[in-house]
Each structure stands twice: as structure tokens, then as C-alpha cells.
Coordinates of C-alpha atoms in Angstrom, one line a residue:
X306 CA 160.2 98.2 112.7
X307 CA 159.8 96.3 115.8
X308 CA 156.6 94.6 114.6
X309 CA 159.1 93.1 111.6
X310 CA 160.0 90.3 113.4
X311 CA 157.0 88.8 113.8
X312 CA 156.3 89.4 110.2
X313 CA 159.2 87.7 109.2
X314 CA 158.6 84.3 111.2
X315 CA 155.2 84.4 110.3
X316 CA 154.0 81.3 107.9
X317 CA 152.0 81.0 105.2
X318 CA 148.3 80.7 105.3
X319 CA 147.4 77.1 103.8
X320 CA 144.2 75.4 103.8
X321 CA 144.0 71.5 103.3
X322 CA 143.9 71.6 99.9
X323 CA 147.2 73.7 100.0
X324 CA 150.4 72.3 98.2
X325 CA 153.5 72.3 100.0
X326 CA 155.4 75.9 99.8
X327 CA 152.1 77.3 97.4
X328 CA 150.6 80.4 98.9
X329 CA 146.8 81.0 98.0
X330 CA 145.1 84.2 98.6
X331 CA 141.7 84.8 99.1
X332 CA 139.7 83.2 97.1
X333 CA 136.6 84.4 98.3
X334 CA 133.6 84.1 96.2
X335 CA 135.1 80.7 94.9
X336 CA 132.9 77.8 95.0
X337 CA 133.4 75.3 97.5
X338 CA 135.7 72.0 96.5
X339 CA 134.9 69.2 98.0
X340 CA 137.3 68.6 100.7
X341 CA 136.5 73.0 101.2
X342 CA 134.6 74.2 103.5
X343 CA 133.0 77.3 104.1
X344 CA 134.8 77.7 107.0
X345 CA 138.2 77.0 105.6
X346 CA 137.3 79.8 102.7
X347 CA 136.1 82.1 105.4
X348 CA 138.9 81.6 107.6
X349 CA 141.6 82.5 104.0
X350 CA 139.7 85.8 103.6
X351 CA 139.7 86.9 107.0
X352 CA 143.4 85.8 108.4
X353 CA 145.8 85.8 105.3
X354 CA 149.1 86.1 107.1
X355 CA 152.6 88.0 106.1
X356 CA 155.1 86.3 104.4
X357 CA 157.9 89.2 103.6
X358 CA 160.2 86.1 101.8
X359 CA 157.1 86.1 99.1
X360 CA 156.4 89.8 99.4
X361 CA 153.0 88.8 100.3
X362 CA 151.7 91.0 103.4
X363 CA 148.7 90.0 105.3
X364 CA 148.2 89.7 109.1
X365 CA 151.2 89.3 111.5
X366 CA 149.3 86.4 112.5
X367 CA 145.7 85.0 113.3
X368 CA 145.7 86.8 116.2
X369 CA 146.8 89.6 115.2
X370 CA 145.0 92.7 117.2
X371 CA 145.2 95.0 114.5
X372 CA 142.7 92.9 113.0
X373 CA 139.1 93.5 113.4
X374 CA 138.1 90.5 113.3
X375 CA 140.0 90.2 117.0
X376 CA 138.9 93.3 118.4
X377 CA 137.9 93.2 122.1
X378 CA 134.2 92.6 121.7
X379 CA 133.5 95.9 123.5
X380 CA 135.1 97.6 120.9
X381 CA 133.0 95.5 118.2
X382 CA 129.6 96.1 119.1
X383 CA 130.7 100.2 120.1
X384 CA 131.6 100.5 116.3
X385 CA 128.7 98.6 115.2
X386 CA 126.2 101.0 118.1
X387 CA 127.8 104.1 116.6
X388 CA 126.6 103.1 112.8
X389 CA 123.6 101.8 113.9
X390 CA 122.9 105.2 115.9
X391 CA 123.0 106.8 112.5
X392 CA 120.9 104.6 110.5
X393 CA 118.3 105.4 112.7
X394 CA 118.7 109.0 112.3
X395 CA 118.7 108.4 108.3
X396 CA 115.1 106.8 108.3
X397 CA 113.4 108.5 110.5
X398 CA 114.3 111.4 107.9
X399 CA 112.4 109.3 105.3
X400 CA 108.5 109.6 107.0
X401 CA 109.2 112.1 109.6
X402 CA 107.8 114.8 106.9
X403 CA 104.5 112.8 106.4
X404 CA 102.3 114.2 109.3
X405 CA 103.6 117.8 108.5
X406 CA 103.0 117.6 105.2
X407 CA 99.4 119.0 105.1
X408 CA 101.1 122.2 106.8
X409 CA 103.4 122.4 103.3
X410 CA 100.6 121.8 101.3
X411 CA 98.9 124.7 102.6
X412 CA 101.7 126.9 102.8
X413 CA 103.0 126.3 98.7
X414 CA 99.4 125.8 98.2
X415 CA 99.7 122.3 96.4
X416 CA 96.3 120.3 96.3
X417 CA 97.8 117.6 93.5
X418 CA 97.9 114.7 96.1
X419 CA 100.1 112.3 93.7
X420 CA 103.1 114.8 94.6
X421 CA 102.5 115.6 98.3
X422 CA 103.2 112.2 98.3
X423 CA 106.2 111.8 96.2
X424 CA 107.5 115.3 98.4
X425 CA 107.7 112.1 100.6
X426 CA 108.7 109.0 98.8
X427 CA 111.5 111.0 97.1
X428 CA 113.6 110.6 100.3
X429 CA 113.5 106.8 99.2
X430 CA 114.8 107.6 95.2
X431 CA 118.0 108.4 97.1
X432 CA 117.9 105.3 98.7
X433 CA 117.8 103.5 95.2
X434 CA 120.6 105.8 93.8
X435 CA 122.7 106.3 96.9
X436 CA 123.7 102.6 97.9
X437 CA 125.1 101.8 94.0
X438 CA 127.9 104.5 94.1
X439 CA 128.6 104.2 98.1
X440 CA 128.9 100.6 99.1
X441 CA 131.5 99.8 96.1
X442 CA 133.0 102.8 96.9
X443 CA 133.7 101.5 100.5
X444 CA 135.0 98.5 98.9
X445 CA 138.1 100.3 97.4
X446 CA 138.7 103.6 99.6
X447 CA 137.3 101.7 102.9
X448 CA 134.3 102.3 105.1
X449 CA 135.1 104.9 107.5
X450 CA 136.1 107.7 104.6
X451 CA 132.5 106.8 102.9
X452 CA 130.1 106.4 105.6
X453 CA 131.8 110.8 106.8
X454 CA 131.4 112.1 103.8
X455 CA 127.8 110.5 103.0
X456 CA 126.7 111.1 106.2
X457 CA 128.1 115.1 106.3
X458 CA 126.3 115.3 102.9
X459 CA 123.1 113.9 104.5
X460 CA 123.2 116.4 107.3
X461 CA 124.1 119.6 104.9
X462 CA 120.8 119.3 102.8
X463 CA 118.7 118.9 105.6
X464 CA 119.3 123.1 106.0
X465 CA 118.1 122.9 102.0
X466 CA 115.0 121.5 102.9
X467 CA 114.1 123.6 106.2
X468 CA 114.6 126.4 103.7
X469 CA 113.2 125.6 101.0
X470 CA 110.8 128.2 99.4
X471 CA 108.5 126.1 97.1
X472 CA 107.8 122.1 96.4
X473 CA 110.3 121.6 94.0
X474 CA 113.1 122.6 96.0
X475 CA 112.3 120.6 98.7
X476 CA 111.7 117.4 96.2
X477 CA 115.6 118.0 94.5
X478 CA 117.1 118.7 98.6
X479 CA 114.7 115.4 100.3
X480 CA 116.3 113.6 97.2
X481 CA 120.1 114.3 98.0
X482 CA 119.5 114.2 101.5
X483 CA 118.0 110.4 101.0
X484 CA 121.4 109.9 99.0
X485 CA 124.0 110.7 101.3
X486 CA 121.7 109.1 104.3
X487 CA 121.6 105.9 102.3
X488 CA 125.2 105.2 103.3
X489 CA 125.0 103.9 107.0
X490 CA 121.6 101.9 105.5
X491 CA 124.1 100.0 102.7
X492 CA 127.7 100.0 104.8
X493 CA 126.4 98.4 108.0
X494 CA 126.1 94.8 106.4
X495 CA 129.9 95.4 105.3
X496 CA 130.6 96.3 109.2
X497 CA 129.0 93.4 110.3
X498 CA 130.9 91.0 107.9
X499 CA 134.0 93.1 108.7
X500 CA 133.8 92.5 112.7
X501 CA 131.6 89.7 113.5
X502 CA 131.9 85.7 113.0
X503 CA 129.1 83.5 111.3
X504 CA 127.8 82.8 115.1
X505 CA 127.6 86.5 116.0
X506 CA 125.9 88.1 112.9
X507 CA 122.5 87.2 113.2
X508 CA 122.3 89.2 116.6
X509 CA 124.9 91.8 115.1
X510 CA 122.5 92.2 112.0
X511 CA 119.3 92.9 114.4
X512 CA 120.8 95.2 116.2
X513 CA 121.9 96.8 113.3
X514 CA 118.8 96.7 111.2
X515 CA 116.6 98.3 114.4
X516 CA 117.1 101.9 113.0
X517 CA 115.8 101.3 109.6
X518 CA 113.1 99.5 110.6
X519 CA 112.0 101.4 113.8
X520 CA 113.0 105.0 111.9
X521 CA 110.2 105.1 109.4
X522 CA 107.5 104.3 112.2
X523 CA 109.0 106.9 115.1
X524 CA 109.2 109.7 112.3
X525 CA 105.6 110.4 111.8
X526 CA 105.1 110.0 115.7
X527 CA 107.8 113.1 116.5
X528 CA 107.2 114.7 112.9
X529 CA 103.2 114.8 113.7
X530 CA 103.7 117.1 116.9
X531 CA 106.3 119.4 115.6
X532 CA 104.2 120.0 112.6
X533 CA 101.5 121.0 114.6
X534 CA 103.0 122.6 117.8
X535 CA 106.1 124.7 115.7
X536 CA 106.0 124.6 111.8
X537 CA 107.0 122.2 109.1
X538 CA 110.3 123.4 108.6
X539 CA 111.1 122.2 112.3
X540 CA 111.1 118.8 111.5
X541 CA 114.2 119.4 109.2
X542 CA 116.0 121.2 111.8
X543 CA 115.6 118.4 114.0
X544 CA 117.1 116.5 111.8
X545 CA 119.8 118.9 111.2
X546 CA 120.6 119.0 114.9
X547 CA 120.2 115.3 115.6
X548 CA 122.3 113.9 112.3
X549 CA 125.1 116.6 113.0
X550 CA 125.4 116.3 116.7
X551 CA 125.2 112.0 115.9
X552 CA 128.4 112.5 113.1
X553 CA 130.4 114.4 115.6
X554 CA 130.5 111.5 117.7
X555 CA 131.1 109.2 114.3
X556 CA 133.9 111.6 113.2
X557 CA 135.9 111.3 116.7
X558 CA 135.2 107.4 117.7
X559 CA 134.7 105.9 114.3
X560 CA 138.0 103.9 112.7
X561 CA 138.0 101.6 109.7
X562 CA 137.1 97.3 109.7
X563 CA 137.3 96.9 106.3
X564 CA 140.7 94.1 106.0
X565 CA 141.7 94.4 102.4
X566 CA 141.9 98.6 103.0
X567 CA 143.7 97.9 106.1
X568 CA 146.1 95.3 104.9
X569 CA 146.8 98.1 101.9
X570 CA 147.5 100.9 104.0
X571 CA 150.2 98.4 106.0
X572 CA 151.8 97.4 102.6
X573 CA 152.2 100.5 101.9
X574 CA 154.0 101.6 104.7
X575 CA 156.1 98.3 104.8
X576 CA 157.2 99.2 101.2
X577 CA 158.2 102.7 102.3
X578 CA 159.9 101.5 105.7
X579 CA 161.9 98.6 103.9
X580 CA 163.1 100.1 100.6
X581 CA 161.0 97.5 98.5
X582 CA 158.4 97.5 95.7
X583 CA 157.6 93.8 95.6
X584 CA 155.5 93.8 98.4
X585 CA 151.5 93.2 97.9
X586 CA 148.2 93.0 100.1
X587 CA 147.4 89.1 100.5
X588 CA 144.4 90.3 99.6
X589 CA 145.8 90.8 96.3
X590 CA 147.3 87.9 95.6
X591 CA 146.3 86.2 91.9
X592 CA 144.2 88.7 90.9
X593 CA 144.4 90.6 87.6
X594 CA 146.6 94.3 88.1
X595 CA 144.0 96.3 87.3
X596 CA 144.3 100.6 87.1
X597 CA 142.6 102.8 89.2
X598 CA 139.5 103.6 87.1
X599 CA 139.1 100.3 86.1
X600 CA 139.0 99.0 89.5
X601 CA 136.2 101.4 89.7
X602 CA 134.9 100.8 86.9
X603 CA 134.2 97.1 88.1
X604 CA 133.8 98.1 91.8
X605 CA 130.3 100.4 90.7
X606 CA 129.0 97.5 88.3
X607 CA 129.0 94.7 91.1
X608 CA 125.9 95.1 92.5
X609 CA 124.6 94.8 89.3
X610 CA 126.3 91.7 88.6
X611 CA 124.9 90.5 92.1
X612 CA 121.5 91.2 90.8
X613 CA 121.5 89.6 87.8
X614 CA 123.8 87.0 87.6
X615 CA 123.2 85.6 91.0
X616 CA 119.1 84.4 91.1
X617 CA 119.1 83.7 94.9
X618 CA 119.7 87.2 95.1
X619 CA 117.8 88.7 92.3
X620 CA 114.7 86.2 93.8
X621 CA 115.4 87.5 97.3
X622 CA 115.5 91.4 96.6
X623 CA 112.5 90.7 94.7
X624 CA 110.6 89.9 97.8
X625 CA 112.1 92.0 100.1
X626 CA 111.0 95.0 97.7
X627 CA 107.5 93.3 97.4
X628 CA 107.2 93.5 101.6
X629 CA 108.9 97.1 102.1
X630 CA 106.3 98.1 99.0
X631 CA 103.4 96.6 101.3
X632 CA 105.1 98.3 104.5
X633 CA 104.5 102.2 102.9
X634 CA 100.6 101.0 100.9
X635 CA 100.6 100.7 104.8
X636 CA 102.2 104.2 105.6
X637 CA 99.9 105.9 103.1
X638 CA 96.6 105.3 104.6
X639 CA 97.3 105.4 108.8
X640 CA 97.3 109.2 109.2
X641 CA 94.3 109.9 107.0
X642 CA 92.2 107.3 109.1
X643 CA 92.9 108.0 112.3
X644 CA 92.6 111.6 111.6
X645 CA 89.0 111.7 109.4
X646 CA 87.2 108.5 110.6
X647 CA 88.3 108.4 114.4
X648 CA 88.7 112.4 115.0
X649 CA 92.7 111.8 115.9
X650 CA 94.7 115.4 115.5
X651 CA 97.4 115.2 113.3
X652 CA 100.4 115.0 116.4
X653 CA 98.0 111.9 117.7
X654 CA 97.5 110.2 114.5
X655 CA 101.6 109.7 114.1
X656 CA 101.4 107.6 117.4
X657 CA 99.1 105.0 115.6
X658 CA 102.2 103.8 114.2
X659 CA 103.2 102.5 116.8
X660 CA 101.4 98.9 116.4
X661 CA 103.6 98.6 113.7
X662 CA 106.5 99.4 115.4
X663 CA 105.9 97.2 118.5
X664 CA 105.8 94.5 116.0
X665 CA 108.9 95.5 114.7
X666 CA 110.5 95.1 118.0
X667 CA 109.2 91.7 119.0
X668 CA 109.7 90.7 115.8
X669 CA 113.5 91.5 116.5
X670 CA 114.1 90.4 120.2
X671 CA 112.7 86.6 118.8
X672 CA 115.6 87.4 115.5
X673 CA 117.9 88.4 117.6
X674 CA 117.8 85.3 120.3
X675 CA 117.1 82.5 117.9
X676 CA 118.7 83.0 114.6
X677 CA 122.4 82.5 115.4
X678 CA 121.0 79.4 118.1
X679 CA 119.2 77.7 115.3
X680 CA 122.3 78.0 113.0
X681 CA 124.7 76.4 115.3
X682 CA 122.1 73.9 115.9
X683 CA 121.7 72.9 112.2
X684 CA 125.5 73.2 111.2
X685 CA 126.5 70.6 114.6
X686 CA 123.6 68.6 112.5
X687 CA 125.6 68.9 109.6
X688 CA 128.5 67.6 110.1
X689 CA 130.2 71.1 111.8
X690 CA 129.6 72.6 108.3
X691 CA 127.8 75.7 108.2
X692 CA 125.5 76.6 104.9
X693 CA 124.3 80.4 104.6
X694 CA 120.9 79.0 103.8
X695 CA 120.6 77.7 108.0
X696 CA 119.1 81.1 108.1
X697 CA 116.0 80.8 106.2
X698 CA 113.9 78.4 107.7
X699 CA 112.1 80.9 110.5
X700 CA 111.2 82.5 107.6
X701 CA 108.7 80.6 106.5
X702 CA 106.6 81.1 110.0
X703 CA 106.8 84.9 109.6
X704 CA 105.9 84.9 106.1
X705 CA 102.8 83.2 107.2
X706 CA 102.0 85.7 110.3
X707 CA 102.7 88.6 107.6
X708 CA 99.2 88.7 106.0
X709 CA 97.3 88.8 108.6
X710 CA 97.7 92.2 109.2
X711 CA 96.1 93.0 105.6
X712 CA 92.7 91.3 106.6
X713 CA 92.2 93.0 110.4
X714 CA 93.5 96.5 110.0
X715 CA 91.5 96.7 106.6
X716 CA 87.9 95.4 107.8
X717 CA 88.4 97.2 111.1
X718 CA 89.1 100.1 109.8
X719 CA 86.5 99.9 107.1
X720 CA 83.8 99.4 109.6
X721 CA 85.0 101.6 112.3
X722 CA 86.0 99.6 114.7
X723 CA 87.2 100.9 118.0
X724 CA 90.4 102.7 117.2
X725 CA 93.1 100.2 119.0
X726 CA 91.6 97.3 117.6
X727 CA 92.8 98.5 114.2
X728 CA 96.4 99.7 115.7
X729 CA 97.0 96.0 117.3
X730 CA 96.0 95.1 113.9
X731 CA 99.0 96.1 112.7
X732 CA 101.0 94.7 115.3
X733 CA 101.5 91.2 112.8
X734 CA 103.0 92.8 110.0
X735 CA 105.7 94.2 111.8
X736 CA 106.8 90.9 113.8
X737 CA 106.5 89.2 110.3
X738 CA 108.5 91.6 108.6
X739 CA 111.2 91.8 110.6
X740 CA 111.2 87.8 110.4
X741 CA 111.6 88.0 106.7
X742 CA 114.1 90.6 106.8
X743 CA 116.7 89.9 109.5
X744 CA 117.8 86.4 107.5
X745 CA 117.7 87.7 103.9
X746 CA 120.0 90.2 105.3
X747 CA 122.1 87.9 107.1
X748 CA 121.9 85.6 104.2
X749 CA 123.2 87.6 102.2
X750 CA 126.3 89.1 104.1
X751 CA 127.2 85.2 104.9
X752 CA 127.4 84.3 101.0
X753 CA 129.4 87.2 100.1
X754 CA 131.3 88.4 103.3
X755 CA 133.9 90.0 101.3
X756 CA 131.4 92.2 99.5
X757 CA 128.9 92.5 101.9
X758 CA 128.2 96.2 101.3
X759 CA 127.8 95.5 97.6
X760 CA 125.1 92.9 98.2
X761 CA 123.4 94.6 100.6
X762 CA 123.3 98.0 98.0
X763 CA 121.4 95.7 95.9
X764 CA 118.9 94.8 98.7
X765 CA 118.4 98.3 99.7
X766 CA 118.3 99.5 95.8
X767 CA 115.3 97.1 94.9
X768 CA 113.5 97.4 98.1
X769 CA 114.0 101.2 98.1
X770 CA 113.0 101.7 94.2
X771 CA 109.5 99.6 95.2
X772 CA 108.7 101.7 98.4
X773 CA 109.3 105.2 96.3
X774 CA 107.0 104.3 94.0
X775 CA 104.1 102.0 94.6
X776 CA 102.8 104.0 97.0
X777 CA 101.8 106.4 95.0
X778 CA 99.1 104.6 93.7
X779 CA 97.6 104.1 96.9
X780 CA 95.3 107.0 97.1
X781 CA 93.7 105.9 94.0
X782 CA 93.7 101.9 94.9
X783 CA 91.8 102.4 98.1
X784 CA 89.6 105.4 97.3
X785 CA 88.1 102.8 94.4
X786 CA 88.5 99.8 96.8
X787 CA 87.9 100.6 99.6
X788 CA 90.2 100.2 103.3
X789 CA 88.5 96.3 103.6
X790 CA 89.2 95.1 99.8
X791 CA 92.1 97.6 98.9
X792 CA 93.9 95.8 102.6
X793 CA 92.6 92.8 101.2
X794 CA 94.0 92.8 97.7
X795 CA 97.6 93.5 99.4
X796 CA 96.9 91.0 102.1
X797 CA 96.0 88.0 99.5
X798 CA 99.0 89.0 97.8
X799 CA 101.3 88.7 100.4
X800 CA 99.8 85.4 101.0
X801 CA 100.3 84.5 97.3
X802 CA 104.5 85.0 98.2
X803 CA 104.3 82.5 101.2
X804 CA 105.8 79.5 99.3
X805 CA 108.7 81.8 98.0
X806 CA 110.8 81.4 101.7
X807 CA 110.0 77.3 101.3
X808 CA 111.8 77.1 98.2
X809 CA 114.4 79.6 99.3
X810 CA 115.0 77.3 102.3
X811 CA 114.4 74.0 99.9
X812 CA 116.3 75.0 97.1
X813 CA 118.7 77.8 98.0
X814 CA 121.8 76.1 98.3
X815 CA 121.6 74.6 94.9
X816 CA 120.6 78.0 93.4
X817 CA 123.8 79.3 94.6
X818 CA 126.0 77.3 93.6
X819 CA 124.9 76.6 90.4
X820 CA 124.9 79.9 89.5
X821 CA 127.6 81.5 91.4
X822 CA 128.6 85.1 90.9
X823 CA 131.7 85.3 90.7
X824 CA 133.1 89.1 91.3
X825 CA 136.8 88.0 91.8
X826 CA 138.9 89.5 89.3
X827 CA 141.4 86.8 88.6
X828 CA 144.9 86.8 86.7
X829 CA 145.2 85.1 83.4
X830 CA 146.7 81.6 83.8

């Protein structure tokens, strides 16, 4: 009861557009007026104070510490390290079975190469599947409860697969373990948006994204040696010890961000403590009383909605799948090269991967010190008002830098090169990618901070959907191509996608606010 006195001097949250006495909730995915700006909508969603003479409860005030938008930035980037631990974990489950898998093959005696390969593209199915049910699912129950239970469900069919006594039980157990692993992958964008100003998420999302990008290229490195040193079946056990001893530590130090599951739980309790059954979440305020399954019901469709009724997003998952598609063409060719044309072992031929992942990390470290610099430069430029699409212009170098990989890996390769020439060959696509990546990403949990996890399901879904699949044609595309023209083909199409990020950076603002999505659920005036 002692915190009631603060709640009950506590005023209003009003914009400038605010009449006198007239409490707004957040209106978050509203378009902006033209006295609005995004700050002033950003600043409703994340600070709506208490006002117990309205039975409206929110914050006890802006700087409220319960908040996590206040937490001591120690705290902040601890939460964020723990779910980024995790998604690293989750990935490196995705192509850590590669190396090994000629040891399966042998052992199940399976010689149909179309699926050995989809014994390891499977893992990204769940990926597709996984983030549609989890993230709007975190958006109603909260993250913390999600994220345990995916995770746990991740970790328990890794003990399927180490068992498993033919193919097809190992494809059904790599496809529920890629669901439940999906979770950290999707929930992290909400995280960021939950705990982290505008200023602070491009280096937030970087840090973040490392374990998703890094995962899939330090899986076949570890999965190639125990493969060959132990058995196949090692490599889930790994994972089982790794991912279990990693959500022990999430279980005990993990708490909830998520603000409109926070400020319900505190209603709740108010309502109980004070005798009263007016009170509502701030968060709540003018929109439609809806029931439990159809909250649901409309939670589980949103990413959906994103996709479809929002182009800037349909047009930017589109791309994103298009260069995560290129990034496992990539994956299916490495090990077979370095092991038949340069005499590599299969333990050695995982650490060719590592010219991607180099890339990867210099592409991150230049993300991660210049994004959030060159926003803060272009919104001083403008006036003080910040515009999502301040993000995209680095784009447009990496997009450029992304091909090149295509062209020198391929030819190299095809005309056997020294063997490190064709490793720092891939050493482009990585930096590039992760310079296409980092702002979509950010991009997209600055539009739609409220629903970040939502937005970034439909990222992950697209992308995810893409790299399952087109791989699978690989084999055939460069056995009748060849490594120089089947690199090629994929390198002039990535060039073909440049101008994409120009119009993106040109044109994005007006594409989003012409066609907003608008996933508020409003009451009928």
C-alpha cells in the first residue's frame, strides 16, 4: 500500500495534442499527426502513468524503476546477454549436424542426397512454424513464460535426436527441436524494444543478432570434429548439455520487460488490494474488450497481417529471405569442396567456414559502432525528429560488397585455387550480410516497438521458409553448372537486388505510411 501515494498524485500522461482533463492511451501503431511525433507516440507507449481517480493504471511515474525501460543499464544489457547466449546455442543446432551427417548416412544407410540434406534444413521448417505461435504468444502471456517453455522444449528433443534409430525420427525430433529453439531467435527483437531507447537499439540489436548469425557457421566447425573423433549422436548431446546447462541460468536470472504484461499483473493486484473492479492497464485504454480466445485469435494472425498488409515489410522479408537463401546455396557446397578437391578431413573442412564467419563479425563491429551514430546524426538533421528509415542508408554499401563473394569463391574454387584464397573469398558475403541485416532488423522493431516480436516472427518465418528449402536444389544446380557459373548465377542475382535497399531508403517512409498496418484493436466510437 505504500507505493499508493505516489499513484494517487500521479498525473495524467498528455501529449501536445492532448485536451485538457482527456486521457489517451497508447496509441501505438497510429499514424503520426502533424504536430505528432514519433517521439511523443513512443514516449505514450512506454510511460503511460497511473491515474487511480480514472481507474486507469500505468507507471507510478516516468521514472518509475519498475519499469524497464529505467532499469540500471547493467541490468539491461545482462537480460539482453542472457537471451542472446541462447540464440546462439539455438543456431548452432541448425548446421552443427552437417559435417556429421555422412557418419548418419552410413549408419541408416541413406544414399538419397535430396534428404540427407533436408535431415538438415528441417531444423529451419521449425524456424518458419515456431516464431508464428511464440512471438504473439509473448505478446499476451509476456516474454519470460514463452521464451522457458520454448527453450525447455528445445533442449528435451535434442535427447530425441541423439537417440534416434532411423532418418525419419531424427527428421520429426530436428523439426520440433527447430520449433521450440525458434523462440529466443523471434523474442529478442521484442527484448530489445522492451529495454532499449531508439539511440541504443542499433548496438542492442547487433549484439543480439551475433548468435544467429555466428551459430550456423561455428556448428559445422565443432560438429565436424565430434563427428569424426566420437560419433554423430554426440553432437546432440552437446547440444543437450550446452542448451540445458544455458536455461538453468535463464530460469534463475531471467525476469519479464514486456510493459503492457507488467502493467496487467500491477492492476491486478491493485484491484485485489483496493476492493475495486474499475481499474484497467493504460495499456488498455480505448481498445475494444475483447475475450480471451479472441485476443488470441487476433494475437496468432498479426504477423500475418504485418506481412501482407504492410509492403515495407512484406518487400523487406522478401530480401532478407532471398540473402539467408544465398547464405545456405553457400552452406551446401563448403564441406564437399574442401573435403574432395583440396583433400580437407571432414573435422578440417568445418573450419573453412570460418571466412564467412569473420565476415560476419566485422560486418557487426562496423553495425554496431555506426548505426545508432548515423541515426542521431540524420534526426539532429531533421529537425530532432527521428524516422525509422535513418537506418537504411548503410545498406546500400553492403548490398554492393554482398556479390562479390559469388564471383571469387566460385572461380577459385572451380579452378582450384590455393585453398585460403577461396576461404577469404567468402569473407564479403558475411560483412555484407550482416550490413543488410542488422537495419532491417532494427527497422523493423523501431516501426512497431509495441509488437516487435510479431514483426520480427515474420522476418524470421520468410527468411527461415527460403533457407529450408532452396537449398535443396543446390546439389543439382551446381553439379549441372558448375562451382564458377552455379556461384555466378547466385552472385548476378544478388547483384540484380542492389537497387532494392535505394528505394527502401528513397521511398520507405512514404510506403509506410501510406499503407499503415494497423494491429490496434480499437473501441467503437
Amino acid at each position: 500500500m505504500a507505493g499508493l501515494d505516489s499513484q494517487k498524485s500521479a498525473s495524467n500522461l498528455s501529449t501536445p495534442n492532448d485536451k485538457e482533463g482527456e486521457y489517451h492511451g497508447p496509441d501505438i501503431e497510429k499514424q503520426p499527426t502533424k504536430d505528432e511525433t514519433y517521439e511523443t507516440r513512443e514516449a505514450a507507449r512506454r510511460y503511460p502513468e497511473t491515474d487511480l481517480s480514472r481507474g486507469v493504471i500505468g507507471w507510478d511515474s516516468q521514472e518509475d524503476p519498475q519499469n524497464p525501460q529505467n532499469f540500471a543499464a547493467s541490468k539491461k544489457w545482462a537480460l539482453l546477454g542472457l537471451i542472446s547466449a541462447f540464440t546462439f546455442i539455438s543456431p548452432l543446432a541448425s548446421s552443427m549436424f552437417s559435417p556429421a551427417l555422412v557418419y548418419m548416412a552410413a549408419e541408416f544407410h541413406e544414399t538419397n542426397e535430396t534428404i540427407l540434406s533436408f535431415t538438415v534444413s528441417i531444423f529451419l521448417v521449425g524456424y518458419t512454424f515456431g516464431p508464428l505461435l511464440l512471438a504473439p504468444l509473448s505478446e499476451i502471456y509476456g516474454r519470460r513464460v514463452i521464451l522457458s517453455g520454448a527453450n525447455w522444449f528445445f533442449v528435451v528433443w535434442q535427447i530425441g535426436c541423439a537417440l534416434s534409430k532411423n532418418i525419419e525420427t531424427l527428421i520429426v525430433c530436428r523439426l520440433f527441436a527447430g520449433i521450440g529453439g525458434s523462440a529466443c531467435i523471434t523474442l529478442g527483437a521484442g527484448v530489445v524494444a522492451d529495454l532499449f531507447p531508439t539511440e541504443l537499439r542499433g548496438r542492442a540489436t547487433s549484439i543480439w543478432s551475433l548468435g544467429p548469425l555466428i551459430g550456423p557457421v561455428a556448428g559445422p566447425i565443432a560438429g565436424g570434429f565430434l563427428g569424426e573423433e566420437v560419433s554423430w549422436q554426440w553432437v546432440f548431446w552437446v547440444l543437450l548439455i550446452a542448451s540445458g546447462a544455458m536455461q538453468l541460468a535463464i530460469e534463475v536470472l531471467n525476469q519479464e520487460t514486456y510493459a503492457p504484461v507488467l502493467i496487467r499483473w500491477k492492476t491486478a493486484k491493485l484491484a485485489k488490494e483496493l476492493g475495486r473492479t474499475d481499474l484497467q492497464s493504460a495499456y488498455d485504454v480505448g481498445r475494444e474488450s475483447l475475450s480471451k480466445a479472441q485476443v488470441l485469435k487476433r494475437s496468432l494472425v498479426r504477423p500475418a497481417l504485418l506481412l501482407f498488409k504492410s509492403p515495407i515489410v512484406l518487400l523487406l522479408s522478401t530480401y532478407m529471405a532471398l540473402v539467408y537463401g544465398l547464405l545456405y546455396l553457400f552452406f551446401t557446397t563448403i564441406s564437399d569442396v574442401f573435403t574432395s578437391t583440396y583433400g580437407f578431413t571432414v573435422g578440417l573442412s568445418g573450419l573453412a567456414y570460418l571466412g564467412i564467419g569473420i565476415g560476419f563479425f566485422v560486418g557487426l563491429v562496423i553495425i554496431a559502432l555506426t548505426n545508432d551514430r548515423i541515426v542521431q546524426k540524420l534526426t539532429a538533421q531533421n529537425g530532432g525528429k527521428f524516422e525509422p528509415e535513418m537506418r537504411l542508408p548503410t545498406m546500400i554499401i553492403f548490398a554492393c560488397i554482398l556479390p562479390i563473394s559469388f564471383f571469387w569463391y566460385g572461380w577459385t574454387a572451380e579452378k582450384h585455387v590455393f585453398w585460403i584464397v577461396p576461404i577469404i573469398g567468402m569473407f564479403p558475403f558475411g560483412v555484407g550480410m550482416m550490413g543488410v541485416f542488422m537495419p532491417i532488423q532494427t527497422y523493423i522493431i523501431d516501426c512497431y516497438p509495441a509488437y516487435a516480436a510479431s514483426a520480427n516472427a515474420t522476418l524470421t518465418a520468410t527468411r527461415s521458409l527460403v533457407g529450408a528449402f532452396l537449398p535443396l536444389a543446390g546439389p543439382a544446380m551446381f553439379q549441372a553448372l558448375g562451382l564458377g557459373w552455379g556461384n555466378s548465377l547466385l552472385g548476378f542475382l544478388a547483384l540484380a537486388f542492389v537497387p532494392i535497399p535505394i528505394i527502401f531508403t528513397k521511398f520507405g517512409k512514404q510506403i509506410r505510411e501510406r499503407w499503415p498496418a494497423n494491429l490496434e484493436t480499437k473501441k467503437a466510437k
